CSV table of C-alpha atoms in Angstrom, one decimal:
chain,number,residue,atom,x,y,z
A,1,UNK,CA,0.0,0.0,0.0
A,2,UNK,CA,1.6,3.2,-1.4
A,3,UNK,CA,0.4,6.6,1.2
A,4,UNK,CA,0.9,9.9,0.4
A,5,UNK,CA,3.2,12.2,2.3
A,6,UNK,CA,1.2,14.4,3.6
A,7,UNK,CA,-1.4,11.1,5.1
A,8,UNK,CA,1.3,10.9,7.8
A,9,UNK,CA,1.9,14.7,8.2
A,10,UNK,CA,1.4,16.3,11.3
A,11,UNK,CA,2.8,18.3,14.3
A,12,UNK,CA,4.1,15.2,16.2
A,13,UNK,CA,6.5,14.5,12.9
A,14,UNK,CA,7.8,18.0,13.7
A,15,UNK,CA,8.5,17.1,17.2
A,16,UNK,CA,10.5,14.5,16.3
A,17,UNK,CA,11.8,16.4,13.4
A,18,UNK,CA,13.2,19.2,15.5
A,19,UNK,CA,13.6,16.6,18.7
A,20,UNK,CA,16.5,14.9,16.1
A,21,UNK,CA,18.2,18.2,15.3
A,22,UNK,CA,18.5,19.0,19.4
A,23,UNK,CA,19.8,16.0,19.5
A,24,UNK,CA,22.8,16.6,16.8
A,25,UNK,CA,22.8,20.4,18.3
A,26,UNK,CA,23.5,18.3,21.7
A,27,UNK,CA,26.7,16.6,20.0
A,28,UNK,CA,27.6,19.5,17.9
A,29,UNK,CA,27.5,21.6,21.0
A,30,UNK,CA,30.0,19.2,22.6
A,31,UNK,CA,32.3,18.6,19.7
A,32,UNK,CA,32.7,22.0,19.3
A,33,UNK,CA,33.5,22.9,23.0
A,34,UNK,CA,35.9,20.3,22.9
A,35,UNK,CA,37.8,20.8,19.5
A,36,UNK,CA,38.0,24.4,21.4
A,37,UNK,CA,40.0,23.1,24.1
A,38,UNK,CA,42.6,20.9,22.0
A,39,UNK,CA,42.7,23.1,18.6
A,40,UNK,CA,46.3,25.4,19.8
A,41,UNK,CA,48.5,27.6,17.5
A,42,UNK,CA,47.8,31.0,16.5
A,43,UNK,CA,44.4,32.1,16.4
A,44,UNK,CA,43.3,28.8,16.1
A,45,UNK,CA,42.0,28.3,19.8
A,46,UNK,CA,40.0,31.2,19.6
A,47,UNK,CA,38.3,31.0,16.3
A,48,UNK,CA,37.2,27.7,17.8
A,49,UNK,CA,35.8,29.2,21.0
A,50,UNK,CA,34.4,31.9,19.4
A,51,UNK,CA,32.4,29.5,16.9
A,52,UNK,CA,31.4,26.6,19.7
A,53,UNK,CA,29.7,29.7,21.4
A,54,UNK,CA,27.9,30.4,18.2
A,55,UNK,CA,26.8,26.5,18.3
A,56,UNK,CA,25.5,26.8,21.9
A,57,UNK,CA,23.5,29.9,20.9
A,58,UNK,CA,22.2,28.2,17.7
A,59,UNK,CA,21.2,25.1,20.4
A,60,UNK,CA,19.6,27.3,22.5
A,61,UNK,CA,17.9,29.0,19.7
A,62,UNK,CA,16.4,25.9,18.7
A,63,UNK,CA,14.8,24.7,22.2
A,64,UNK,CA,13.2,28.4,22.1
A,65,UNK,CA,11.8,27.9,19.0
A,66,UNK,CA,10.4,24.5,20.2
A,67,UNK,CA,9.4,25.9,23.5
A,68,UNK,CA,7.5,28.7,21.5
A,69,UNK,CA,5.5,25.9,19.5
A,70,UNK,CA,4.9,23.7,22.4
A,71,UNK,CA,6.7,20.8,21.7
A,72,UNK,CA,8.8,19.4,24.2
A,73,UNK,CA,12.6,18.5,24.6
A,74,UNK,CA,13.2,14.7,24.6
A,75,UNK,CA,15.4,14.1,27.2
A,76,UNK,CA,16.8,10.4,25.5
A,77,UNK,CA,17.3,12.1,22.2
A,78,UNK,CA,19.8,14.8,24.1
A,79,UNK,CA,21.4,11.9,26.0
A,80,UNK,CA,21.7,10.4,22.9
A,81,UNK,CA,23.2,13.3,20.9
A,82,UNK,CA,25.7,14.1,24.4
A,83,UNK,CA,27.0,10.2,24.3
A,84,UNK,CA,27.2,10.0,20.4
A,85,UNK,CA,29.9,12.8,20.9
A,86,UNK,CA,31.6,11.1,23.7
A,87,UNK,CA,31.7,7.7,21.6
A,88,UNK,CA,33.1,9.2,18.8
A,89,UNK,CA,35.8,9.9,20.8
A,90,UNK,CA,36.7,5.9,20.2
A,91,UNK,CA,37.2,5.6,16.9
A,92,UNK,CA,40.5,4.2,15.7
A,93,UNK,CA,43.1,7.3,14.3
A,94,UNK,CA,46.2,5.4,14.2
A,95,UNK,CA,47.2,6.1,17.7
A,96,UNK,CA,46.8,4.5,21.1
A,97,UNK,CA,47.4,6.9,23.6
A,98,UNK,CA,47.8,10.5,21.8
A,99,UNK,CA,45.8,12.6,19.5
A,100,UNK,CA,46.1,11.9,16.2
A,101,UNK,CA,46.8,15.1,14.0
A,102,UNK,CA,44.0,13.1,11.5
A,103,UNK,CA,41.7,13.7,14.4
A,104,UNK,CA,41.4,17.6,13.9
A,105,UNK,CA,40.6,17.1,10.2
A,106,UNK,CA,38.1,14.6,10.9
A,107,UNK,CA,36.2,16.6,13.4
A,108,UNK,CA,35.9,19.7,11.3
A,109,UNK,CA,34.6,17.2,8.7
A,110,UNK,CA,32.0,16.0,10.9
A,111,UNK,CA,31.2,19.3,12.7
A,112,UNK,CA,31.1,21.0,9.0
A,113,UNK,CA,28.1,18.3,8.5
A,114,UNK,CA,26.5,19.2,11.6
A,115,UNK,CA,26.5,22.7,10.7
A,116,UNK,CA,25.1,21.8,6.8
A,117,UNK,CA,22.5,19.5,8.8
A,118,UNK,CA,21.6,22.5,11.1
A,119,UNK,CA,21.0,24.9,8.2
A,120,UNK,CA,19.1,22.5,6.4
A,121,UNK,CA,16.8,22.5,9.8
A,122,UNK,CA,16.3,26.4,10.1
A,123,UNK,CA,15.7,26.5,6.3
A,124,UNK,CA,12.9,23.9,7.0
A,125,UNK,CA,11.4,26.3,10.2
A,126,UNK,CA,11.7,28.9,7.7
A,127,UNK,CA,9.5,27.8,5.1
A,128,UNK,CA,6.9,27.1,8.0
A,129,UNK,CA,7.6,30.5,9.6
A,130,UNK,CA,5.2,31.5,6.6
A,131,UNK,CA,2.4,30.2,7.8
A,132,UNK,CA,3.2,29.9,11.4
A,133,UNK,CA,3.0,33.3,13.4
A,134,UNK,CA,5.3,31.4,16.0
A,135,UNK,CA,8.1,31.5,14.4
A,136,UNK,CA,10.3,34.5,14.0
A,137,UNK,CA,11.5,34.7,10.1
A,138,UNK,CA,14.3,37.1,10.6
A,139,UNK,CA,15.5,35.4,13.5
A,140,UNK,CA,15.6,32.2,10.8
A,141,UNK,CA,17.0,34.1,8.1
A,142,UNK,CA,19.7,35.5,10.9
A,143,UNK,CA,21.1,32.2,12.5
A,144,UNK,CA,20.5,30.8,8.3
A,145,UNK,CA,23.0,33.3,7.6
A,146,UNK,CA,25.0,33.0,10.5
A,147,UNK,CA,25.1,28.6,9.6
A,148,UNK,CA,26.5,29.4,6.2
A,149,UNK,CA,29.5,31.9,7.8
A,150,UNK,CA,29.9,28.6,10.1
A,151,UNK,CA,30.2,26.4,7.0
A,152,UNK,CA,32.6,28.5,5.8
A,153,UNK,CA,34.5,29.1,8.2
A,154,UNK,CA,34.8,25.3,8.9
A,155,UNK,CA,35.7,24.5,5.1
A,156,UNK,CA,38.0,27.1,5.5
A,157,UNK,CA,39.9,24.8,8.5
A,158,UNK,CA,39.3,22.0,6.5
A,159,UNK,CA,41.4,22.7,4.0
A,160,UNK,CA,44.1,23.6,6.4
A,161,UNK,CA,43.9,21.3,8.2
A,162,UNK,CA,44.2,18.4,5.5
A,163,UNK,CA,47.3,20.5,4.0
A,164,UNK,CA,48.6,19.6,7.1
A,165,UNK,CA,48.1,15.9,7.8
A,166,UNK,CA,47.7,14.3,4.2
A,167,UNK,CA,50.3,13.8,1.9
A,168,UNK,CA,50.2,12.5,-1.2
A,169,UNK,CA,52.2,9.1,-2.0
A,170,UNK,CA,54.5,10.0,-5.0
């Protein structure tokens, strides 16, 4: 049986909708806070700070938005998002008991998708701030903005930071 998209539409989807982005919000907030403490050299460390406080404000932006529409954080989906961060502190880089330099490239990889995933979720509020007096469209279109100086910014170390750590064999 084939259903239509909007058969299952309704405001509990968007509570789980925005429910998943607190939840990467949760593990962005925490990668970011923590790529602040280890990221060292010039400027470096506070670039880093400056932009996980721009990630906390763009979490707490997000519960006020859900507050404002009545729907209510779930407490296992921000556990979830706090321990995802804290396993991905596991994975295998090629060293045992020290920070791998690949590590700093792979985290602004994955915080880089965080940040495409969060402006893909105001973009979404955005269109519904159309129709919903609730929502605040310049607030959106500020913190939409404000996601895409993130991006770049993040691309930006990216690059570095691969410049850095990968060679090419040759």
């Amino acid at each position: 049986m084939v259903t239509s998209a909007r058969e299952g539409a309704g405001p509990e989807l968007l509570g789980i909708y925005l429910n998943d982005h607190l939840a990467g919000a949760t593990l962005g907030v925490e990668l970011a806070h923590r790529m602040a403490r280890s990221h060292t050299g010039p400027g470096a460390g506070s670039t880093m700070e400056r932009l996980a406080a721009e990630i906390a404000q763009d979490r707490s932006a997000l519960q006020e938005f859900m507050a404002g529409l009545g729907i209510p954080a779930r407490v296992y989906k921000v556990c979830a998002g706090w321990i995802g961060e804290k396993v991905g502190r596991l994975k295998l880089n090629g060293r045992l008991r020290s920070r791998s330099p690949l590590s700093n490239l792979e985290e602004l990889e994955m915080l880089r998708l965080g940040v495409e995933g969060k402006a893909a979720g105001w973009r979404t509020l955005r269109v519904l701030a159309d129709s919903d007096p609730r929502l605040d469209s310049a607030r959106l279109d500020s913190l939409m903005s404000r996601a895409r100086s993130q991006a770049d910014l993040l691309e930006e170390l990216r690059v570095r930071a691969a410049a850095e750590v990968i060679a090419v064999p040759g």
